[in-house]
């Protein structure tokens, strides 16, 4: 190694020390860097594989655990009255309904509330009651928030809203009409059970009690929803097919949820609810399953790619990992076998590159002809009896994704390796600094020696310089 000199032809201690330290530590640093790079690539590969496996298993669970690929739809003949949805287990069919009422939440108002004296402690307990036999008490003696000795409607509303035992069952507000503040209470409990009333029996006599005890104005009545199944009968005493409840969402038909937003007028024709196969949703579910599989296969293909040295293409992180290759091969084998049989019947076929594709036209026709066939082919990966494709796939995928599976073990291993490499790098940097400082000290001494020798030479030149001309 050539020593670094300055413009004055003396040694440069800093540059020389760094150059010599780099020379002796280069191989060690290269090994740590290469190992760190490999560990980082492994960690990234495991993360990518974990995300793909998780997405795939989640897709399987979504399609086989709580629903099926074959989706049912529910529609009203008059969409202005509401909307409906159907689960895959809902039976196809038509139903006649008449919506007499939609549920409403009670809203009341009281005027002339403001300006009453603040009640003494213990004399301002206002009880607010709901028709479902629940209630809560507001202490109005603590409602005053300003220096004014009177209570305003705004302060009363704030006290009602702030009462912890209210639990958001009632919302109070203030509306000013003609210069007069109106205390407005809105029930957050739908239907007749949410009807509001005041109990002022625990309050001391006075203007405030009198105002609150007055009959409130009904802004919105508390009413239950009423729906007639099969249409409203001519005999008003016949309530055998009437459904009355506080909520506007009905689930009286198995697998169907109906939400009504508008009542029909007397004399209107009943509406029709149709439950049938939802071709679009079924195709979407199938595409979701295929997309999740194709994504997983793409990730595994990239991780196990052998690369191409001739073209400079690098190999995948797990190109030589037999475990990951086995996972990929099992995945492809299972789907290829079924995609040439049961799945192919429903338009899901394997391509030459091992991916899956969906023929939506064939899928729709096949599901219409055999609504449960696709679900039987896909099977189930939840519960105690896995079946079909989902059961087979889940069995070996779980070997990787379980708590103590291959992914968890490998992630633990690479994390330990990365920690070890970090420690080695830290030690290397400490050793590097020690070596550098030692070399710098030595070169500094050499520089000092060179300077003294230069001075000695100059002194001799000065003493004997004239003799050189003789």
mmCIF file with all atom_site columns, C-alpha atoms in Angstrom, residues 26-159:
data_model
loop_
_atom_site.group_PDB
_atom_site.id
_atom_site.type_symbol
_atom_site.label_atom_id
_atom_site.label_alt_id
_atom_site.label_comp_id
_atom_site.label_asym_id
_atom_site.label_entity_id
_atom_site.label_seq_id
_atom_site.pdbx_PDB_ins_code
_atom_site.Cartn_x
_atom_site.Cartn_y
_atom_site.Cartn_z
_atom_site.occupancy
_atom_site.B_iso_or_equiv
_atom_site.pdbx_formal_charge
_atom_site.auth_seq_id
_atom_site.auth_comp_id
_atom_site.auth_asym_id
_atom_site.auth_atom_id
_atom_site.pdbx_PDB_model_num
ATOM 1   C CA . UNK A 1 26  ? -12.159 -4.810  3.741  1.00 0.00 ? 26  UNK A CA 1
ATOM 2   C CA . UNK A 1 27  ? -12.745 -8.584  3.684  1.00 0.00 ? 27  UNK A CA 1
ATOM 3   C CA . UNK A 1 28  ? -14.440 -8.597  7.090  1.00 0.00 ? 28  UNK A CA 1
ATOM 4   C CA . UNK A 1 29  ? -16.727 -5.711  6.136  1.00 0.00 ? 29  UNK A CA 1
ATOM 5   C CA . UNK A 1 30  ? -17.545 -7.375  2.810  1.00 0.00 ? 30  UNK A CA 1
ATOM 6   C CA . UNK A 1 31  ? -18.574 -10.605 4.562  1.00 0.00 ? 31  UNK A CA 1
ATOM 7   C CA . UNK A 1 32  ? -20.812 -8.766  7.066  1.00 0.00 ? 32  UNK A CA 1
ATOM 8   C CA . UNK A 1 33  ? -22.352 -6.641  4.287  1.00 0.00 ? 33  UNK A CA 1
ATOM 9   C CA . UNK A 1 34  ? -23.079 -9.693  2.124  1.00 0.00 ? 34  UNK A CA 1
ATOM 10  C CA . UNK A 1 35  ? -24.588 -11.640 5.028  1.00 0.00 ? 35  UNK A CA 1
ATOM 11  C CA . UNK A 1 36  ? -26.687 -8.627  6.075  1.00 0.00 ? 36  UNK A CA 1
ATOM 12  C CA . UNK A 1 37  ? -27.921 -8.196  2.522  1.00 0.00 ? 37  UNK A CA 1
ATOM 13  C CA . UNK A 1 38  ? -28.903 -11.872 2.346  1.00 0.00 ? 38  UNK A CA 1
ATOM 14  C CA . UNK A 1 39  ? -30.656 -11.715 5.737  1.00 0.00 ? 39  UNK A CA 1
ATOM 15  C CA . UNK A 1 40  ? -32.564 -8.589  4.699  1.00 0.00 ? 40  UNK A CA 1
ATOM 16  C CA . UNK A 1 41  ? -33.637 -10.262 1.452  1.00 0.00 ? 41  UNK A CA 1
ATOM 17  C CA . UNK A 1 42  ? -34.769 -13.338 3.399  1.00 0.00 ? 42  UNK A CA 1
ATOM 18  C CA . UNK A 1 43  ? -36.796 -11.211 5.821  1.00 0.00 ? 43  UNK A CA 1
ATOM 19  C CA . UNK A 1 44  ? -38.397 -9.313  2.932  1.00 0.00 ? 44  UNK A CA 1
ATOM 20  C CA . UNK A 1 45  ? -39.151 -12.591 1.155  1.00 0.00 ? 45  UNK A CA 1
ATOM 21  C CA . UNK A 1 46  ? -40.793 -14.027 4.260  1.00 0.00 ? 46  UNK A CA 1
ATOM 22  C CA . UNK A 1 47  ? -42.874 -10.871 4.682  1.00 0.00 ? 47  UNK A CA 1
ATOM 23  C CA . UNK A 1 48  ? -44.000 -11.011 1.061  1.00 0.00 ? 48  UNK A CA 1
ATOM 24  C CA . UNK A 1 49  ? -44.860 -14.702 1.338  1.00 0.00 ? 49  UNK A CA 1
ATOM 25  C CA . UNK A 1 50  ? -46.683 -14.173 4.635  1.00 0.00 ? 50  UNK A CA 1
ATOM 26  C CA . UNK A 1 51  ? -48.832 -11.409 3.166  1.00 0.00 ? 51  UNK A CA 1
ATOM 27  C CA . UNK A 1 52  ? -49.709 -13.531 0.131  1.00 0.00 ? 52  UNK A CA 1
ATOM 28  C CA . UNK A 1 53  ? -50.521 -16.590 2.259  1.00 0.00 ? 53  UNK A CA 1
ATOM 29  C CA . UNK A 1 54  ? -52.590 -14.513 4.680  1.00 0.00 ? 54  UNK A CA 1
ATOM 30  C CA . UNK A 1 55  ? -54.545 -12.902 1.839  1.00 0.00 ? 55  UNK A CA 1
ATOM 31  C CA . UNK A 1 56  ? -55.172 -16.280 0.273  1.00 0.00 ? 56  UNK A CA 1
ATOM 32  C CA . UNK A 1 57  ? -56.330 -17.964 3.477  1.00 0.00 ? 57  UNK A CA 1
ATOM 33  C CA . UNK A 1 58  ? -58.494 -14.936 4.304  1.00 0.00 ? 58  UNK A CA 1
ATOM 34  C CA . UNK A 1 59  ? -60.081 -15.246 0.869  1.00 0.00 ? 59  UNK A CA 1
ATOM 35  C CA . UNK A 1 60  ? -60.791 -18.914 1.482  1.00 0.00 ? 60  UNK A CA 1
ATOM 36  C CA . UNK A 1 61  ? -62.257 -18.210 4.899  1.00 0.00 ? 61  UNK A CA 1
ATOM 37  C CA . UNK A 1 62  ? -64.432 -15.375 3.595  1.00 0.00 ? 62  UNK A CA 1
ATOM 38  C CA . UNK A 1 63  ? -65.834 -17.574 0.844  1.00 0.00 ? 63  UNK A CA 1
ATOM 39  C CA . UNK A 1 64  ? -66.241 -20.768 2.826  1.00 0.00 ? 64  UNK A CA 1
ATOM 40  C CA . UNK A 1 65  ? -66.511 -19.746 6.460  1.00 0.00 ? 65  UNK A CA 1
ATOM 41  C CA . UNK A 1 66  ? -69.314 -17.210 6.645  1.00 0.00 ? 66  UNK A CA 1
ATOM 42  C CA . UNK A 1 67  ? -70.659 -17.298 3.103  1.00 0.00 ? 67  UNK A CA 1
ATOM 43  C CA . UNK A 1 68  ? -70.269 -19.101 -0.203 1.00 0.00 ? 68  UNK A CA 1
ATOM 44  C CA . UNK A 1 69  ? -69.022 -18.251 -3.656 1.00 0.00 ? 69  UNK A CA 1
ATOM 45  C CA . UNK A 1 70  ? -72.502 -18.577 -5.111 1.00 0.00 ? 70  UNK A CA 1
ATOM 46  C CA . UNK A 1 71  ? -74.147 -15.342 -3.965 1.00 0.00 ? 71  UNK A CA 1
ATOM 47  C CA . UNK A 1 72  ? -77.846 -14.611 -3.595 1.00 0.00 ? 72  UNK A CA 1
ATOM 48  C CA . UNK A 1 73  ? -79.361 -11.201 -4.210 1.00 0.00 ? 73  UNK A CA 1
ATOM 49  C CA . UNK A 1 74  ? -82.565 -9.586  -2.948 1.00 0.00 ? 74  UNK A CA 1
ATOM 50  C CA . UNK A 1 75  ? -84.429 -6.761  -4.672 1.00 0.00 ? 75  UNK A CA 1
ATOM 51  C CA . UNK A 1 76  ? -87.717 -4.907  -4.201 1.00 0.00 ? 76  UNK A CA 1
ATOM 52  C CA . UNK A 1 77  ? -90.055 -4.191  -7.093 1.00 0.00 ? 77  UNK A CA 1
ATOM 53  C CA . UNK A 1 78  ? -90.281 -0.633  -5.732 1.00 0.00 ? 78  UNK A CA 1
ATOM 54  C CA . UNK A 1 79  ? -86.844 0.486   -4.596 1.00 0.00 ? 79  UNK A CA 1
ATOM 55  C CA . UNK A 1 80  ? -88.138 3.737   -3.081 1.00 0.00 ? 80  UNK A CA 1
ATOM 56  C CA . UNK A 1 81  ? -89.497 1.892   -0.031 1.00 0.00 ? 81  UNK A CA 1
ATOM 57  C CA . UNK A 1 82  ? -86.148 0.425   1.000  1.00 0.00 ? 82  UNK A CA 1
ATOM 58  C CA . UNK A 1 83  ? -83.432 -2.087  0.206  1.00 0.00 ? 83  UNK A CA 1
ATOM 59  C CA . UNK A 1 84  ? -82.701 -5.740  0.878  1.00 0.00 ? 84  UNK A CA 1
ATOM 60  C CA . UNK A 1 85  ? -79.736 -8.098  0.980  1.00 0.00 ? 85  UNK A CA 1
ATOM 61  C CA . UNK A 1 86  ? -79.563 -11.877 1.005  1.00 0.00 ? 86  UNK A CA 1
ATOM 62  C CA . UNK A 1 87  ? -76.987 -14.305 2.313  1.00 0.00 ? 87  UNK A CA 1
ATOM 63  C CA . UNK A 1 88  ? -75.912 -17.276 0.237  1.00 0.00 ? 88  UNK A CA 1
ATOM 64  C CA . UNK A 1 89  ? -78.144 -19.522 2.355  1.00 0.00 ? 89  UNK A CA 1
ATOM 65  C CA . UNK A 1 90  ? -81.320 -17.600 1.486  1.00 0.00 ? 90  UNK A CA 1
ATOM 66  C CA . UNK A 1 91  ? -83.767 -19.627 -0.557 1.00 0.00 ? 91  UNK A CA 1
ATOM 67  C CA . UNK A 1 92  ? -84.715 -18.262 -3.963 1.00 0.00 ? 92  UNK A CA 1
ATOM 68  C CA . UNK A 1 93  ? -88.295 -17.091 -4.228 1.00 0.00 ? 93  UNK A CA 1
ATOM 69  C CA . UNK A 1 94  ? -90.683 -14.135 -4.284 1.00 0.00 ? 94  UNK A CA 1
ATOM 70  C CA . UNK A 1 95  ? -92.525 -12.528 -1.383 1.00 0.00 ? 95  UNK A CA 1
ATOM 71  C CA . UNK A 1 96  ? -95.352 -9.995  -1.302 1.00 0.00 ? 96  UNK A CA 1
ATOM 72  C CA . UNK A 1 97  ? -95.121 -7.212  1.294  1.00 0.00 ? 97  UNK A CA 1
ATOM 73  C CA . UNK A 1 98  ? -96.979 -4.043  2.258  1.00 0.00 ? 98  UNK A CA 1
ATOM 74  C CA . UNK A 1 99  ? -95.171 -1.364  4.282  1.00 0.00 ? 99  UNK A CA 1
ATOM 75  C CA . UNK A 1 100 ? -97.760 0.420   6.403  1.00 0.00 ? 100 UNK A CA 1
ATOM 76  C CA . UNK A 1 101 ? -95.367 2.372   8.629  1.00 0.00 ? 101 UNK A CA 1
ATOM 77  C CA . UNK A 1 102 ? -91.663 2.934   9.106  1.00 0.00 ? 102 UNK A CA 1
ATOM 78  C CA . UNK A 1 103 ? -90.274 3.256   12.614 1.00 0.00 ? 103 UNK A CA 1
ATOM 79  C CA . UNK A 1 104 ? -89.578 6.771   13.825 1.00 0.00 ? 104 UNK A CA 1
ATOM 80  C CA . UNK A 1 105 ? -87.737 8.141   16.849 1.00 0.00 ? 105 UNK A CA 1
ATOM 81  C CA . UNK A 1 106 ? -89.556 10.457  19.203 1.00 0.00 ? 106 UNK A CA 1
ATOM 82  C CA . UNK A 1 107 ? -88.713 14.160  19.216 1.00 0.00 ? 107 UNK A CA 1
ATOM 83  C CA . UNK A 1 108 ? -90.343 16.655  21.609 1.00 0.00 ? 108 UNK A CA 1
ATOM 84  C CA . UNK A 1 109 ? -89.962 20.327  22.459 1.00 0.00 ? 109 UNK A CA 1
ATOM 85  C CA . UNK A 1 110 ? -90.721 22.621  25.407 1.00 0.00 ? 110 UNK A CA 1
ATOM 86  C CA . UNK A 1 111 ? -90.824 26.400  25.320 1.00 0.00 ? 111 UNK A CA 1
ATOM 87  C CA . UNK A 1 112 ? -90.402 29.012  28.026 1.00 0.00 ? 112 UNK A CA 1
ATOM 88  C CA . UNK A 1 113 ? -87.634 27.087  29.780 1.00 0.00 ? 113 UNK A CA 1
ATOM 89  C CA . UNK A 1 114 ? -84.978 29.790  30.027 1.00 0.00 ? 114 UNK A CA 1
ATOM 90  C CA . UNK A 1 115 ? -84.796 32.348  32.813 1.00 0.00 ? 115 UNK A CA 1
ATOM 91  C CA . UNK A 1 116 ? -85.817 30.160  35.739 1.00 0.00 ? 116 UNK A CA 1
ATOM 92  C CA . UNK A 1 117 ? -83.836 30.393  38.961 1.00 0.00 ? 117 UNK A CA 1
ATOM 93  C CA . UNK A 1 118 ? -81.114 27.835  39.498 1.00 0.00 ? 118 UNK A CA 1
ATOM 94  C CA . UNK A 1 119 ? -82.523 25.196  41.872 1.00 0.00 ? 119 UNK A CA 1
ATOM 95  C CA . UNK A 1 120 ? -80.812 24.544  45.177 1.00 0.00 ? 120 UNK A CA 1
ATOM 96  C CA . UNK A 1 121 ? -78.756 21.415  45.632 1.00 0.00 ? 121 UNK A CA 1
ATOM 97  C CA . UNK A 1 122 ? -81.040 18.390  45.775 1.00 0.00 ? 122 UNK A CA 1
ATOM 98  C CA . UNK A 1 123 ? -84.027 20.319  44.363 1.00 0.00 ? 123 UNK A CA 1
ATOM 99  C CA . UNK A 1 124 ? -83.172 20.067  40.667 1.00 0.00 ? 124 UNK A CA 1
ATOM 100 C CA . UNK A 1 125 ? -83.322 16.330  39.948 1.00 0.00 ? 125 UNK A CA 1
ATOM 101 C CA . UNK A 1 126 ? -85.087 15.965  36.605 1.00 0.00 ? 126 UNK A CA 1
ATOM 102 C CA . UNK A 1 127 ? -85.802 12.383  35.528 1.00 0.00 ? 127 UNK A CA 1
ATOM 103 C CA . UNK A 1 128 ? -86.025 11.674  31.811 1.00 0.00 ? 128 UNK A CA 1
ATOM 104 C CA . UNK A 1 129 ? -87.938 8.488   31.021 1.00 0.00 ? 129 UNK A CA 1
ATOM 105 C CA . UNK A 1 130 ? -88.204 6.301   27.956 1.00 0.00 ? 130 UNK A CA 1
ATOM 106 C CA . UNK A 1 131 ? -91.109 3.986   27.163 1.00 0.00 ? 131 UNK A CA 1
ATOM 107 C CA . UNK A 1 132 ? -88.819 0.933   27.318 1.00 0.00 ? 132 UNK A CA 1
ATOM 108 C CA . UNK A 1 133 ? -88.767 1.408   31.131 1.00 0.00 ? 133 UNK A CA 1
ATOM 109 C CA . UNK A 1 134 ? -85.297 2.928   31.183 1.00 0.00 ? 134 UNK A CA 1
ATOM 110 C CA . UNK A 1 135 ? -84.534 6.362   32.615 1.00 0.00 ? 135 UNK A CA 1
ATOM 111 C CA . UNK A 1 136 ? -81.790 8.624   33.940 1.00 0.00 ? 136 UNK A CA 1
ATOM 112 C CA . UNK A 1 137 ? -81.680 11.646  36.242 1.00 0.00 ? 137 UNK A CA 1
ATOM 113 C CA . UNK A 1 138 ? -80.079 15.030  35.538 1.00 0.00 ? 138 UNK A CA 1
ATOM 114 C CA . UNK A 1 139 ? -79.136 17.298  38.443 1.00 0.00 ? 139 UNK A CA 1
ATOM 115 C CA . UNK A 1 140 ? -80.059 20.759  37.177 1.00 0.00 ? 140 UNK A CA 1
ATOM 116 C CA . UNK A 1 141 ? -78.690 22.399  40.334 1.00 0.00 ? 141 UNK A CA 1
ATOM 117 C CA . UNK A 1 142 ? -75.267 21.837  38.761 1.00 0.00 ? 142 UNK A CA 1
ATOM 118 C CA . UNK A 1 143 ? -76.253 22.941  35.248 1.00 0.00 ? 143 UNK A CA 1
ATOM 119 C CA . UNK A 1 144 ? -75.449 26.636  35.662 1.00 0.00 ? 144 UNK A CA 1
ATOM 120 C CA . UNK A 1 145 ? -72.163 27.334  33.868 1.00 0.00 ? 145 UNK A CA 1
ATOM 121 C CA . UNK A 1 146 ? -72.049 31.134  33.992 1.00 0.00 ? 146 UNK A CA 1
ATOM 122 C CA . UNK A 1 147 ? -72.404 33.849  36.607 1.00 0.00 ? 147 UNK A CA 1
ATOM 123 C CA . UNK A 1 148 ? -76.071 34.360  35.761 1.00 0.00 ? 148 UNK A CA 1
ATOM 124 C CA . UNK A 1 149 ? -78.316 33.132  38.648 1.00 0.00 ? 149 UNK A CA 1
ATOM 125 C CA . UNK A 1 150 ? -80.807 31.702  36.149 1.00 0.00 ? 150 UNK A CA 1
ATOM 126 C CA . UNK A 1 151 ? -80.763 28.613  33.939 1.00 0.00 ? 151 UNK A CA 1
ATOM 127 C CA . UNK A 1 152 ? -80.959 28.911  30.178 1.00 0.00 ? 152 UNK A CA 1
ATOM 128 C CA . UNK A 1 153 ? -82.369 26.304  27.813 1.00 0.00 ? 153 UNK A CA 1
ATOM 129 C CA . UNK A 1 154 ? -78.850 25.896  26.449 1.00 0.00 ? 154 UNK A CA 1
ATOM 130 C CA . UNK A 1 155 ? -77.468 25.048  29.916 1.00 0.00 ? 155 UNK A CA 1
ATOM 131 C CA . UNK A 1 156 ? -80.232 22.511  30.525 1.00 0.00 ? 156 UNK A CA 1
ATOM 132 C CA . UNK A 1 157 ? -79.559 20.871  27.145 1.00 0.00 ? 157 UNK A CA 1
ATOM 133 C CA . UNK A 1 158 ? -75.840 20.698  27.885 1.00 0.00 ? 158 UNK A CA 1
ATOM 134 C CA . UNK A 1 159 ? -76.509 19.079  31.277 1.00 0.00 ? 159 UNK A CA 1
#
